[in-house]
Coordinates of C-alpha atoms in Angstrom, one line a residue:
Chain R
X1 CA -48.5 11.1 -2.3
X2 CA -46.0 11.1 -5.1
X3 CA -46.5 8.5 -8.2
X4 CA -43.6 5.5 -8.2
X5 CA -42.3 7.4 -11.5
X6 CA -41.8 10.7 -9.1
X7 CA -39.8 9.0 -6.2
X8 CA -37.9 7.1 -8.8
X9 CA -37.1 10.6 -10.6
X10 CA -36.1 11.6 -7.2
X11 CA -33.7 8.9 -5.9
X12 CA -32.0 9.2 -9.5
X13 CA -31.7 13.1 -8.4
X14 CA -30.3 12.4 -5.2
X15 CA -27.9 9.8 -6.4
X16 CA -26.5 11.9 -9.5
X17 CA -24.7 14.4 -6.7
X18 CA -22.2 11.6 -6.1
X19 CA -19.3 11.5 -8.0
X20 CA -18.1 8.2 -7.3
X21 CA -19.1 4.3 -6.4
X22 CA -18.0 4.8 -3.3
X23 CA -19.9 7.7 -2.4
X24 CA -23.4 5.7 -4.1
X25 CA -22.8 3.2 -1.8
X26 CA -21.7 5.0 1.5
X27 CA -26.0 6.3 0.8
X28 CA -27.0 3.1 -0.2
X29 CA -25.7 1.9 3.1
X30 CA -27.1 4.7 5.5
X31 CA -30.2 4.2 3.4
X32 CA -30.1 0.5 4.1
X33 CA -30.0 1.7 8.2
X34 CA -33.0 4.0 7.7
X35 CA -35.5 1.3 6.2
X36 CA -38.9 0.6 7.7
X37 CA -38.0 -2.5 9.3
X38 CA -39.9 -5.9 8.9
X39 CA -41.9 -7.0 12.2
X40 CA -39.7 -9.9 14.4
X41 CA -42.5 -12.4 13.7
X42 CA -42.1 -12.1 9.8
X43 CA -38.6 -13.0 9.6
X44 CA -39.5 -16.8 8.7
X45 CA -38.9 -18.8 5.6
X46 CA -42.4 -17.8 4.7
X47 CA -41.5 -14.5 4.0
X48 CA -38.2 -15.1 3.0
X49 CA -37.0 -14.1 -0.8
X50 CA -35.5 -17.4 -3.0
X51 CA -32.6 -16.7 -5.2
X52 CA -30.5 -14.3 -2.7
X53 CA -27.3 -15.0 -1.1
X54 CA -28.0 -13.0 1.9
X55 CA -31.2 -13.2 4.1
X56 CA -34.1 -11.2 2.8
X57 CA -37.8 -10.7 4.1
X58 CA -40.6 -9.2 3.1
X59 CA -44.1 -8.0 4.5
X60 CA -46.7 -6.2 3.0
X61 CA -49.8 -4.9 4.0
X62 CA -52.7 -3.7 2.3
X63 CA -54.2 0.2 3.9
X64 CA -56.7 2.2 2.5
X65 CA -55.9 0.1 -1.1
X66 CA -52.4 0.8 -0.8
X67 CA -49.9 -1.2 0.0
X68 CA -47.2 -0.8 2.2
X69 CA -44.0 -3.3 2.3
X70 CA -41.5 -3.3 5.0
X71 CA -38.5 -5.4 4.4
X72 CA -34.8 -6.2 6.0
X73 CA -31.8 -8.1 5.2
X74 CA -28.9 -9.6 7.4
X75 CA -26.8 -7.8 4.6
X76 CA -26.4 -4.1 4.7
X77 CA -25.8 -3.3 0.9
X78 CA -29.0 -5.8 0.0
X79 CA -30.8 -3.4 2.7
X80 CA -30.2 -0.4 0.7
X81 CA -31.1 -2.2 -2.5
X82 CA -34.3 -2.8 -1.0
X83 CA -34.8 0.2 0.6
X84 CA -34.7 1.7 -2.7
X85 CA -37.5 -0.7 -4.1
X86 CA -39.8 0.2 -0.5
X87 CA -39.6 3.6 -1.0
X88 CA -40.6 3.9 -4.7
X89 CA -43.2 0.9 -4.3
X90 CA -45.0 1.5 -0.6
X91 CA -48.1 3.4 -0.2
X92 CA -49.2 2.8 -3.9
X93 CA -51.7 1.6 -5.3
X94 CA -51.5 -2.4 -6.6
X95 CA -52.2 -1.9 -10.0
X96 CA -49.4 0.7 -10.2
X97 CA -46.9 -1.3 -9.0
X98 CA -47.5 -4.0 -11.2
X99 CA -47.3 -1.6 -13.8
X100 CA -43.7 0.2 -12.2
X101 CA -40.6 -0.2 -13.9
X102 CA -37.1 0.0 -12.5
X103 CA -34.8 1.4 -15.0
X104 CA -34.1 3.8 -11.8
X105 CA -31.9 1.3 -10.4
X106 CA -29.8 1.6 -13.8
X107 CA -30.0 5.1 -14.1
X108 CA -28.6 5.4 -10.3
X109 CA -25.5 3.0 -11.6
X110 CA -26.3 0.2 -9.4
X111 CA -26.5 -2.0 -13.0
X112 CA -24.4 -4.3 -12.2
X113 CA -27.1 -5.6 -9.2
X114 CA -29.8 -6.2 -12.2
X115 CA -28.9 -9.1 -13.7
X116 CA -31.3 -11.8 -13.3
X117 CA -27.6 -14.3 -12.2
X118 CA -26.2 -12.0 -9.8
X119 CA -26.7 -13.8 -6.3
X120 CA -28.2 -11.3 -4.7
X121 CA -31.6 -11.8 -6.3
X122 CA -32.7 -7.6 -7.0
X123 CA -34.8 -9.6 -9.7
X124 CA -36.5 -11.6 -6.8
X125 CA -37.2 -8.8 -5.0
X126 CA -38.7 -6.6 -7.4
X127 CA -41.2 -10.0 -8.5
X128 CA -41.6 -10.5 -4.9
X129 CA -43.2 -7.2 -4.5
X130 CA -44.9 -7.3 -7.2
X131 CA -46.4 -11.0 -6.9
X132 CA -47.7 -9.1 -3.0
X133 CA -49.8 -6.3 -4.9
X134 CA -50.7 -8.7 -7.8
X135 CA -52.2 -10.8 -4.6
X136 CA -53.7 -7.7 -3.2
X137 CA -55.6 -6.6 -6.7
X138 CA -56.9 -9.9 -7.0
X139 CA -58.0 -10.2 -3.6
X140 CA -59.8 -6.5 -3.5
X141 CA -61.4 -7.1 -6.7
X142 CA -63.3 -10.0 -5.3
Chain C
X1 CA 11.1 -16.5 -1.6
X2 CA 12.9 -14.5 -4.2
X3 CA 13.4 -17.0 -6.9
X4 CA 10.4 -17.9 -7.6
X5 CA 10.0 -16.4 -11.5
X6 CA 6.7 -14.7 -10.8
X7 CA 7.1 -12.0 -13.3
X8 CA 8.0 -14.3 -16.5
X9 CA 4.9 -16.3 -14.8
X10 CA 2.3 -13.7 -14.7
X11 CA 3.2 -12.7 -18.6
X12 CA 2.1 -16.5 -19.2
X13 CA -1.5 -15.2 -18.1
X14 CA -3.2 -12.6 -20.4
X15 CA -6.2 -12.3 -18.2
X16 CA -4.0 -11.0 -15.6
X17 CA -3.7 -7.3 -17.7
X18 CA -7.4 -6.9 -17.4
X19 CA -8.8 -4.0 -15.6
X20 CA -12.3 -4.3 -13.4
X21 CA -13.9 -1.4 -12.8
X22 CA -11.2 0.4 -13.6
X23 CA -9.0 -1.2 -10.9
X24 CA -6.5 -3.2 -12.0
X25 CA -7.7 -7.5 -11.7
X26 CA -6.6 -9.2 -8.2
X27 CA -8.3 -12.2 -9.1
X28 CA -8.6 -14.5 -5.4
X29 CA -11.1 -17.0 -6.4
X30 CA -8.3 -20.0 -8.0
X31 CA -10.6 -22.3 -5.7
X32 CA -13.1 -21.8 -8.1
X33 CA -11.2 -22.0 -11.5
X34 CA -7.9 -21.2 -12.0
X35 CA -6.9 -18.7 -14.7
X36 CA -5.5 -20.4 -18.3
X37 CA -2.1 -19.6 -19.5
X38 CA -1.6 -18.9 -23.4
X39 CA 0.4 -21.8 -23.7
X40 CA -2.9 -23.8 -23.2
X41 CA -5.2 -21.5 -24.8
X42 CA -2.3 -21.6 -27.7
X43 CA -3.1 -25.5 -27.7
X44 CA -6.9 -25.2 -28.2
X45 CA -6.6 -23.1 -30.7
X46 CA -4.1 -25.4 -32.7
X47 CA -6.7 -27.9 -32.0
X48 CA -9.6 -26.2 -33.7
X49 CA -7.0 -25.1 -36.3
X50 CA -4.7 -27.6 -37.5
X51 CA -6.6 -31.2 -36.5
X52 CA -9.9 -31.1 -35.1
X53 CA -11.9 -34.2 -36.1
X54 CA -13.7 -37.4 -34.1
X55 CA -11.7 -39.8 -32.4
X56 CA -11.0 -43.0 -32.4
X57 CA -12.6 -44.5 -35.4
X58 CA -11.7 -42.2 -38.3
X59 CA -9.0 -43.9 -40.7
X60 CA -7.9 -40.3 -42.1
X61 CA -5.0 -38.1 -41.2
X62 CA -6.9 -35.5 -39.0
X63 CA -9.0 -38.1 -36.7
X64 CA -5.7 -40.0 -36.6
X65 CA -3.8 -37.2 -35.4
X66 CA -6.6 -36.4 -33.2
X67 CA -6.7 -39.8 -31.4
X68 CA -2.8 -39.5 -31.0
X69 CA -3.2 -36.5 -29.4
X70 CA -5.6 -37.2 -27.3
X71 CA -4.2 -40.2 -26.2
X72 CA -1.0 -39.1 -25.4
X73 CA -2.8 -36.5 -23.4
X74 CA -4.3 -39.4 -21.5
X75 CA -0.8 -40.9 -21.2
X76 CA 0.7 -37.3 -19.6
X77 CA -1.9 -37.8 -17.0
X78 CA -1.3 -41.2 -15.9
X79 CA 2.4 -40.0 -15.5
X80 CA 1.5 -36.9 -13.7
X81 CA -0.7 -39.3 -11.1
X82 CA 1.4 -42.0 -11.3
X83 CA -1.0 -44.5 -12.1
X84 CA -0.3 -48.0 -13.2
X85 CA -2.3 -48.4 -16.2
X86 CA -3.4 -46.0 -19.1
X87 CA -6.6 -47.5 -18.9
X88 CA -7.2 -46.3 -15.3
X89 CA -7.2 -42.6 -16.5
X90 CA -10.9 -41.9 -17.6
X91 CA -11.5 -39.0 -18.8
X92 CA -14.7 -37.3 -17.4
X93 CA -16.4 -33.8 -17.9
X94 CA -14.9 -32.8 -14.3
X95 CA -14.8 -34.1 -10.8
X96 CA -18.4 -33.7 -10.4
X97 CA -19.5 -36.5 -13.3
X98 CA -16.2 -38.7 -12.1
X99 CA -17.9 -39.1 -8.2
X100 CA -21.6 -39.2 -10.0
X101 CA -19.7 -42.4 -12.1
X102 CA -18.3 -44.5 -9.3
X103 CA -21.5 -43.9 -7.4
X104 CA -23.6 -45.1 -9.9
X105 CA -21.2 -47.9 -10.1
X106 CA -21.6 -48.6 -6.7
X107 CA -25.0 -48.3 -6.6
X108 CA -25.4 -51.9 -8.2
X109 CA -23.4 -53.3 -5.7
X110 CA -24.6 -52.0 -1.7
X111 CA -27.2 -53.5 -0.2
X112 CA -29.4 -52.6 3.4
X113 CA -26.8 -53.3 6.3
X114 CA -24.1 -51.7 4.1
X115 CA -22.0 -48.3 5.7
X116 CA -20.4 -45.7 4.1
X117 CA -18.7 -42.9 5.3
X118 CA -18.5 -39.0 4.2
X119 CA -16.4 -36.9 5.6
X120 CA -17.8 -33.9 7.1
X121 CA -15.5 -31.6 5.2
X122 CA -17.0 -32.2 1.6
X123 CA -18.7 -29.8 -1.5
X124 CA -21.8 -31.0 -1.9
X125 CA -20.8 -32.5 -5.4
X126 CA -19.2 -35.2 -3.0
X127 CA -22.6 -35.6 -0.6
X128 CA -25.4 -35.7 -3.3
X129 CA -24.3 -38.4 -5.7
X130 CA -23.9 -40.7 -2.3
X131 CA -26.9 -39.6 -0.5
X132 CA -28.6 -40.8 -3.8
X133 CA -27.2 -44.0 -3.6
X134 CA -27.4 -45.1 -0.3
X135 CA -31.4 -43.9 -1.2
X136 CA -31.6 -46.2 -3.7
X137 CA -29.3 -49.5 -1.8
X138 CA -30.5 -48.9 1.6
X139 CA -26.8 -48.3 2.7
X140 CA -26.0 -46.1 5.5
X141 CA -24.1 -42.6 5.1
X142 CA -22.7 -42.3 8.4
X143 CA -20.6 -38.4 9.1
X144 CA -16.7 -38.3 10.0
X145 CA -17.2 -35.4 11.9
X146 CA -14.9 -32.1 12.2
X147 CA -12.9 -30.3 14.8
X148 CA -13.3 -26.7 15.0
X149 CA -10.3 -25.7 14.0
X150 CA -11.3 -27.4 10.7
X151 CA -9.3 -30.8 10.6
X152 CA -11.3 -33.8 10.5
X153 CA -11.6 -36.0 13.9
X154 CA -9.6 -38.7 13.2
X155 CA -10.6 -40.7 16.6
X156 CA -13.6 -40.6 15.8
X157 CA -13.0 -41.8 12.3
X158 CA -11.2 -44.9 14.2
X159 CA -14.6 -45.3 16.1
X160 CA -17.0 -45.4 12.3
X161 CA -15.0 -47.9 10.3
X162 CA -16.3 -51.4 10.5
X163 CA -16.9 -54.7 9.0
X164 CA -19.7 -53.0 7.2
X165 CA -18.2 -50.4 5.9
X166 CA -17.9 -50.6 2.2
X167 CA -16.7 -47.2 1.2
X168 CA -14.7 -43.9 2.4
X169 CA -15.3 -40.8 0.6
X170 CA -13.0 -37.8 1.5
X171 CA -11.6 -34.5 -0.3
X172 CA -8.4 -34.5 -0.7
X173 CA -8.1 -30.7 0.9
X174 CA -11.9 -28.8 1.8
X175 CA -12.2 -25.8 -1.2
X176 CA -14.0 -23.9 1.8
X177 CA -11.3 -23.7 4.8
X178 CA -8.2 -25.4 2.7
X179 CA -7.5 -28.3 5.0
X180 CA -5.1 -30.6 3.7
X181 CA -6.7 -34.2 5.1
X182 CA -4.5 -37.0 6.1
X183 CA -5.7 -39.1 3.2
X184 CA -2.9 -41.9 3.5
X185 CA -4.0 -42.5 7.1
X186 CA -7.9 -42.3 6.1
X187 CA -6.7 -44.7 3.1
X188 CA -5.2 -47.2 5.3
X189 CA -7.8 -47.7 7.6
X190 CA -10.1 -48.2 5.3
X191 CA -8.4 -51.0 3.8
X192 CA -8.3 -52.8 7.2
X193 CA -11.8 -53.5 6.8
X194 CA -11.7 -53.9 2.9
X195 CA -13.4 -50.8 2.3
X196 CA -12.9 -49.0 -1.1
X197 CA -11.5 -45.3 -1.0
X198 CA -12.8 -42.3 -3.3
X199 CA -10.6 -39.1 -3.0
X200 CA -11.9 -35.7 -4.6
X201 CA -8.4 -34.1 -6.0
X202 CA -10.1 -31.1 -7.0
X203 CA -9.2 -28.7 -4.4
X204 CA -5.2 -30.6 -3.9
X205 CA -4.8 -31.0 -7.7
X206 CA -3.2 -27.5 -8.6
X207 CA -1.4 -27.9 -5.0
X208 CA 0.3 -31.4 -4.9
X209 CA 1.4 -33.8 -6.8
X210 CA -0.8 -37.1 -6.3
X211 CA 0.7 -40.2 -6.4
X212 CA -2.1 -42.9 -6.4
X213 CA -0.2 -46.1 -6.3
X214 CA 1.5 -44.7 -3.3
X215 CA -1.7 -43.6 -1.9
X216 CA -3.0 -47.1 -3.0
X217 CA -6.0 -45.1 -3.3
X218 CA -9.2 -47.0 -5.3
X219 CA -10.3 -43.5 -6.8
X220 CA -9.3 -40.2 -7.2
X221 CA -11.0 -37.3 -9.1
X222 CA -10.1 -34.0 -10.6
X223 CA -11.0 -31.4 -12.7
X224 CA -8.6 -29.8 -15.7
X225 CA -9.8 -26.4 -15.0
X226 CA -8.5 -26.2 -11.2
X227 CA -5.2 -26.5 -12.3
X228 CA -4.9 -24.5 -15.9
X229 CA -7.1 -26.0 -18.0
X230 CA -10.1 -25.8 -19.7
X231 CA -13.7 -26.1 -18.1
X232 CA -15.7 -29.3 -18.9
X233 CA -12.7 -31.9 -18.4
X234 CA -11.5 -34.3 -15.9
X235 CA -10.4 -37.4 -15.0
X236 CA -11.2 -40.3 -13.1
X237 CA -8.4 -42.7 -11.9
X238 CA -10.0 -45.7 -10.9
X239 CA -7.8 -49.4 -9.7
X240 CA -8.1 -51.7 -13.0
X241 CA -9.6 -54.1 -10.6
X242 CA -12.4 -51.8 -9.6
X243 CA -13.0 -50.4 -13.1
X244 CA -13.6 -53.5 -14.5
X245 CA -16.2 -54.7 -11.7
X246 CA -18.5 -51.3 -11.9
X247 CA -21.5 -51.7 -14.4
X248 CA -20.9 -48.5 -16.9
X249 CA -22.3 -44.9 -16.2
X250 CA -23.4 -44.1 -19.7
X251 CA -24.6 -46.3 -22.4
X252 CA -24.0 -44.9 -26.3
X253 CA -21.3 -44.9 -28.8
X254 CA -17.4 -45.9 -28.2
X255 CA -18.5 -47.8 -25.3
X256 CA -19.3 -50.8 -26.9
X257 CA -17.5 -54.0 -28.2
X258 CA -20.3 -55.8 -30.4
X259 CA -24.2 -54.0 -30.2
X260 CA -27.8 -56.1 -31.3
X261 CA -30.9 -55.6 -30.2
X262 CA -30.5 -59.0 -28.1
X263 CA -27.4 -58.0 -26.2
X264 CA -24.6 -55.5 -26.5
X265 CA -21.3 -56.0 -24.8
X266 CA -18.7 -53.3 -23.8
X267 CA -15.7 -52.2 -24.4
X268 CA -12.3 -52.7 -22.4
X269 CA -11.2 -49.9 -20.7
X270 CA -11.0 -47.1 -20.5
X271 CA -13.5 -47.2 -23.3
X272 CA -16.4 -48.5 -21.5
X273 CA -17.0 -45.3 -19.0
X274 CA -16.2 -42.8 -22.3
X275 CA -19.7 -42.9 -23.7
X276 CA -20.1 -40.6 -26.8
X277 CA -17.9 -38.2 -28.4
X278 CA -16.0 -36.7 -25.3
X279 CA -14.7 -33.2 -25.2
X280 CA -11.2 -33.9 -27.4
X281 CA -10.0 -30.5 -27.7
X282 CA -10.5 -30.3 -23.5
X283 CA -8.7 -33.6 -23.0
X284 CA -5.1 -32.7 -25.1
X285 CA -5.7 -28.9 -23.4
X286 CA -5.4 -30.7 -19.8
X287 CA -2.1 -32.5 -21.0
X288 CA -1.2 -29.2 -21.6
X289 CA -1.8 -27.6 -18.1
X290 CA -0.2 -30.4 -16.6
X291 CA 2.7 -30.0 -18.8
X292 CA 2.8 -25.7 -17.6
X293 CA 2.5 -26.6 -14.0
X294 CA 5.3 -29.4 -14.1
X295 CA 7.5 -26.7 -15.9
X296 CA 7.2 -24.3 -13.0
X297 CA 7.0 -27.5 -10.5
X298 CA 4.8 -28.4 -7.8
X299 CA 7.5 -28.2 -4.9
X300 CA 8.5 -24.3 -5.8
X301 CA 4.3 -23.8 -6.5
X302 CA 3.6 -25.4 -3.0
X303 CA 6.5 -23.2 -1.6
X304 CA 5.5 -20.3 -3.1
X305 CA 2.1 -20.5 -2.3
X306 CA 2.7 -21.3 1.4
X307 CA 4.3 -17.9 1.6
X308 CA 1.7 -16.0 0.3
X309 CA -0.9 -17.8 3.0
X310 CA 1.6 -17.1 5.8
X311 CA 1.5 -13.3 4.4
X312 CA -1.9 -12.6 3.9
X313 CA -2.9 -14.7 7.7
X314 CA -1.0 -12.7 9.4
X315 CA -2.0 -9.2 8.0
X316 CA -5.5 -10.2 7.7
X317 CA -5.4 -11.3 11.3
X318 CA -4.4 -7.9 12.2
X319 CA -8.2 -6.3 11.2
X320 CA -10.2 -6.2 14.3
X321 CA -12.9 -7.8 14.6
X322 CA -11.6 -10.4 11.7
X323 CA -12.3 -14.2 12.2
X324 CA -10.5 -16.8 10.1
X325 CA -12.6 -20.5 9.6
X326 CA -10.0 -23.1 9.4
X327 CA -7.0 -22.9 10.7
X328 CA -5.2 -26.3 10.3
X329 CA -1.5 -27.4 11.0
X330 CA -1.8 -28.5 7.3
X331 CA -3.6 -26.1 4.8
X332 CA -3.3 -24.9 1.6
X333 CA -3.6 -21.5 0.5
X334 CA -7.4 -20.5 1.3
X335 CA -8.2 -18.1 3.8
X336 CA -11.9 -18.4 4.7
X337 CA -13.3 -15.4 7.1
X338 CA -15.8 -13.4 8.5
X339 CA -15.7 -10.0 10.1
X340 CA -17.7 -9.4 13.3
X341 CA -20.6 -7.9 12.6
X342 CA -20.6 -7.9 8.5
X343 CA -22.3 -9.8 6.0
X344 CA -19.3 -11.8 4.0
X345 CA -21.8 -10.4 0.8
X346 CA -21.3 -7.1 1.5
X347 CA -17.5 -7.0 2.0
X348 CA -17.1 -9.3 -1.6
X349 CA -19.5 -6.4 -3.1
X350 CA -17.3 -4.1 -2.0
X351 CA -13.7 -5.3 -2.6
X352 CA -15.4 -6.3 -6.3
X353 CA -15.6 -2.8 -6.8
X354 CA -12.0 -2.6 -5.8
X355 CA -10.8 -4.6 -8.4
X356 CA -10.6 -7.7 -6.4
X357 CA -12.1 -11.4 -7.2
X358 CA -13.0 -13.3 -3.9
X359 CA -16.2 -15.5 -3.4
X360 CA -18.9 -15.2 -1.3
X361 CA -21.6 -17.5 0.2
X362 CA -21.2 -20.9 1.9
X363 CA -18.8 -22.5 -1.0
X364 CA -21.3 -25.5 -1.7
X365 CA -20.5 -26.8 1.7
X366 CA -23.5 -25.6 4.1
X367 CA -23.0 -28.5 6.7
X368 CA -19.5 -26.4 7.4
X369 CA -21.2 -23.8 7.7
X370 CA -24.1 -24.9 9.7
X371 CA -21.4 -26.5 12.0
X372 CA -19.6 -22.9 12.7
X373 CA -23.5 -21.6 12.4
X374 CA -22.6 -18.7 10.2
X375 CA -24.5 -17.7 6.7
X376 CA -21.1 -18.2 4.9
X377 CA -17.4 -16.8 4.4
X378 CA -15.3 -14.3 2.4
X379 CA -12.7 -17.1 0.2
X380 CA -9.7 -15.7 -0.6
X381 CA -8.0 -18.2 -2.6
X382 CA -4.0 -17.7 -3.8
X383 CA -2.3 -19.3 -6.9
X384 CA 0.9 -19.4 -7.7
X385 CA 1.0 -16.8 -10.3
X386 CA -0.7 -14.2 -6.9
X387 CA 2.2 -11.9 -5.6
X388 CA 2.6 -10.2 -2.6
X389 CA 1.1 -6.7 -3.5
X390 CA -2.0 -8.6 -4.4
X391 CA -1.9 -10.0 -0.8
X392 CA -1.4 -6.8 0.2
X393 CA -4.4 -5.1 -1.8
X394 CA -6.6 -7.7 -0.5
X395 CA -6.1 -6.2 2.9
X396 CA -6.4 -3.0 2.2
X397 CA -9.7 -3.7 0.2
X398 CA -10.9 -5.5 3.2
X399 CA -10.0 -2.6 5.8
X400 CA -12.1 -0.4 3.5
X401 CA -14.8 -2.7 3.3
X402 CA -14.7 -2.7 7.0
X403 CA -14.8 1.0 7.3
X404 CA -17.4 0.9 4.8
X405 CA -19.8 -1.1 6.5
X406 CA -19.4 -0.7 9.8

């Protein structure tokens, strides 16, 4: 399995062949169809991310001390974001995704969806799935 | 319309030349703020200046010109409105603190067995304060429904107004689907039964022309920066009779006529609800918006305006798949939709990156939303200073969007 820092180095490979915003998110999109979707029964307020102006859920599971998230969104463009965050954060272990960064998301010019105001709460997501391994540590260390 | 001087208009506007990311700005979100014309801009920065100073109570040159200024500011409004009285203007920080005012007001004055009624049609700014008070009286908040094409039911209003109820409160036109209420009607019937009226001008103030004695309307609220002014600043007109009666909002300095630590007694009005040094610089800017917009005039604004809605209705209507929320005989120009199948988020995310302002998300009025059971709309929303081509770039941004997305 690849480190979070690898996958991120990748994404921001795959993103630098598009010249434009509009090609970044025509991927983001198909990226956003191709995520490993949340279970029906976790679509519920209790897994529901504050702070976004679309719908967002989140699961996680803990496998072999890894864990693995699966997500969705009612919005397509949120579901890519996420996507993004899945990919670079599932299947690692909790301490290193506590530890992640995700300057990738800059680096990939998808800024503008970082700051901590803009509604559609990238900053909730990213402490969402980190409060889930920060749970996980806690709870494996016990 | 070809006489409308949109050009000369849109030179008045220096935020109008602004590119976003790299697309030239359609800006589509008046309904949130309206942009400021250097006319206004030009009078707060001869404010800050030439004569900024406290009002009121100085006895040299700058506060003195400062007062007069402000004051005439005051007096521009209470033309503009047609109120009676000076003292019935107040100025508040926005439309927001004007409804928080009268509720508070009223708040000392329900009691258990007491009705009110909101309309169904309201931003929360104009739910919360009341919900609070009927918490704290025991009144009832009783619901004038909607009709789905987004007018309010006025039969069933008819049905809700009673010998108990004390107070009406109704927007003037909804900022999320742009229905223009029948307020004169609403008005009337509420005075049948005694009931006082509180109409939010926010949405109808850069629109039309109020005229509160002709309404006979008890209160009506607006904020400057809906119409070409400066954030932070509104007013509440309130009946001389009904202003005196309410117990004060905000206890502090130029609200007072005598102060001891026994007993302090207030000031007349309009001092008695101006608590503290208020925002002087915002006040005389407002005077100055309402002076721009009465230069261009509200009939040729309203006419103009009307255009661009029938215009961008009927080419928007031509997307498949496209859904417009509100469609009353009597709206202004807001154009609230959905496309089948499509988060409103994504499509404002992607005509952002086209250059184009619109909002997305339920518009701080979830029970309309929760009554058409959708997550929110896409609000395009036109000024008069919007031209066709920006109509017309709106579509194609949406088509895109759609293509996008789908």
């Amino acid at each position: 399995m690849n480190t979070i820092k690898e996958i991120q180095e990748e994404i921001v490979d795959e993103f630098s062949m598009f010249d434009d915003w509009m090609q970044r998110y025509e991927y983001m999109i198909e990226l956003g169809k191709s995520l490993p979707l949340i279970e029906e029964q976790y679509k519920t307020d209790d897994y529901k991310i504050k702070g976004c102006q679309s719908q967002v859920w989140v699961h996680a599971d803990f496998q072999d001390g890894q864990v693995v998230f699966t997500a969705d969104s009612d919005a397509i463009i949120t579901k890519g974001i996420i996507a993004l965050l899945v990919r670079s954060f599932s299947h690692q272990k909790p301490e290193d995704i506590i530890a992640a960064d995700t300057q990738f998301i800059d680096e990939i010019g998808l800024k503008e969806h970082l700051s901590p105001t803009r509604a559609n709460g990238l900053v909730s997501m990213i402490k969402q799935l980190k409060m889930y391994a920060i749970a996980y540590q806690a709870k494996a260390n016990n | 319309m070809t006489n409308f001087p949109i050009d000369k208009i849109r030179l008045d506007f220096p935020i109008l030349q602004r590119k976003v990311n790299g697309k030239p700005l359609v800006y589509l979100d008046n309904a949130a703020t309206s942009q400021t014309p250097k006319q206004v801009i030009d009078c707060i920065v001869e404010y800050y200046s030439l004569y900024n100073a406290n009002i009121h109570r100085g006895v040299h040159t700058l506060s003195q010109e400062a007062t007069d200024a402000y004051e005439a500011a005051r007096e521009k409004i209470r033309v503009h409105f047609n109120a009676k009285h000076r003292e019935e203007i107040i100025f508040t920080s926005g439309t927001t603190e004007g409804i928080n005012l009268v509720a508070h007001g009223f708040s000392k004055r329900l009691k258990k067995g007491d009705e009110v009624i909101v309309s169904a049609l309201e931003h929360h700014s104009n739910i919360v304060p009341w919900q609070m008070m009927c918490e704290e009286t025991g009144a009832k908040l009783r619901v004038l429904p909607m009709l789905p094409n987004g007018e309010l039911d006025m039969n069933a209003y008819a049905d809700l107004v009673n010998a108990n109820t004390k107070l009406v409160f109704v927007n003037h036109i909804s900022n999320a689907l742009g229905t223009i209420n029948p307020i004169k009607q609403i008005i009337e019937k509420a005075k049948k039964v005694g009931a006082a009226v509180l109409i939010d001008g926010a949405q109808a103030a850069p629109h039309i022309k109020a005229d509160v004695q002709d309404l006979d309307v008890d209160f009506y609220v607006v904020s400057a920066h809906k119409m070409c002014g400066p954030t932070g600043v509104g007013v509440l007109f309130g009946k001389k009779t009904w202003l005196e009666k309410l117990h004060p909002y905000q206890g502090g300095g130029e609200m007072i006529d005598q102060v001891s630590f026994e007993q302090t007694t207030y000031a007349g009005l309009p001092h008695k609800f101006e608590a503290g040094t208020p925002n002087i610089c915002g006040g005389i800017a407002f005077g100055a918006a309402i002076d721009y917009m009465n230069t261009i005039g509200f009939e040729a604004i309203a006419q103009y305006e009307h255009d661009l809605l029938v215009k961008a209705t009927q080419a928007l209507l031509e997307i498949d798949g496209l859904k417009i929320y509100g469609t009353a005989k009597e709206k202004t120009s807001v154009i609230s939709f959905n496309i089948e199948g499509i988060h409103p988020y994504d499509i404002g995310t992607i005509v952002d990156k086209l250059g184009i302002a619109v909002r997305t998300g339920h518009h701080c009025a979830q029970p309309i939303m929760d009554y058409y059971k959708i997550p929110g709309t896409v609000r395009a929303s036109f000024a008069f200073y919007n031209t066709f081509e920006e109509v017309e770039a709106l579509v194609q941004a949406v088509k895109k969007a759609k293509e996008m997305l789908s």
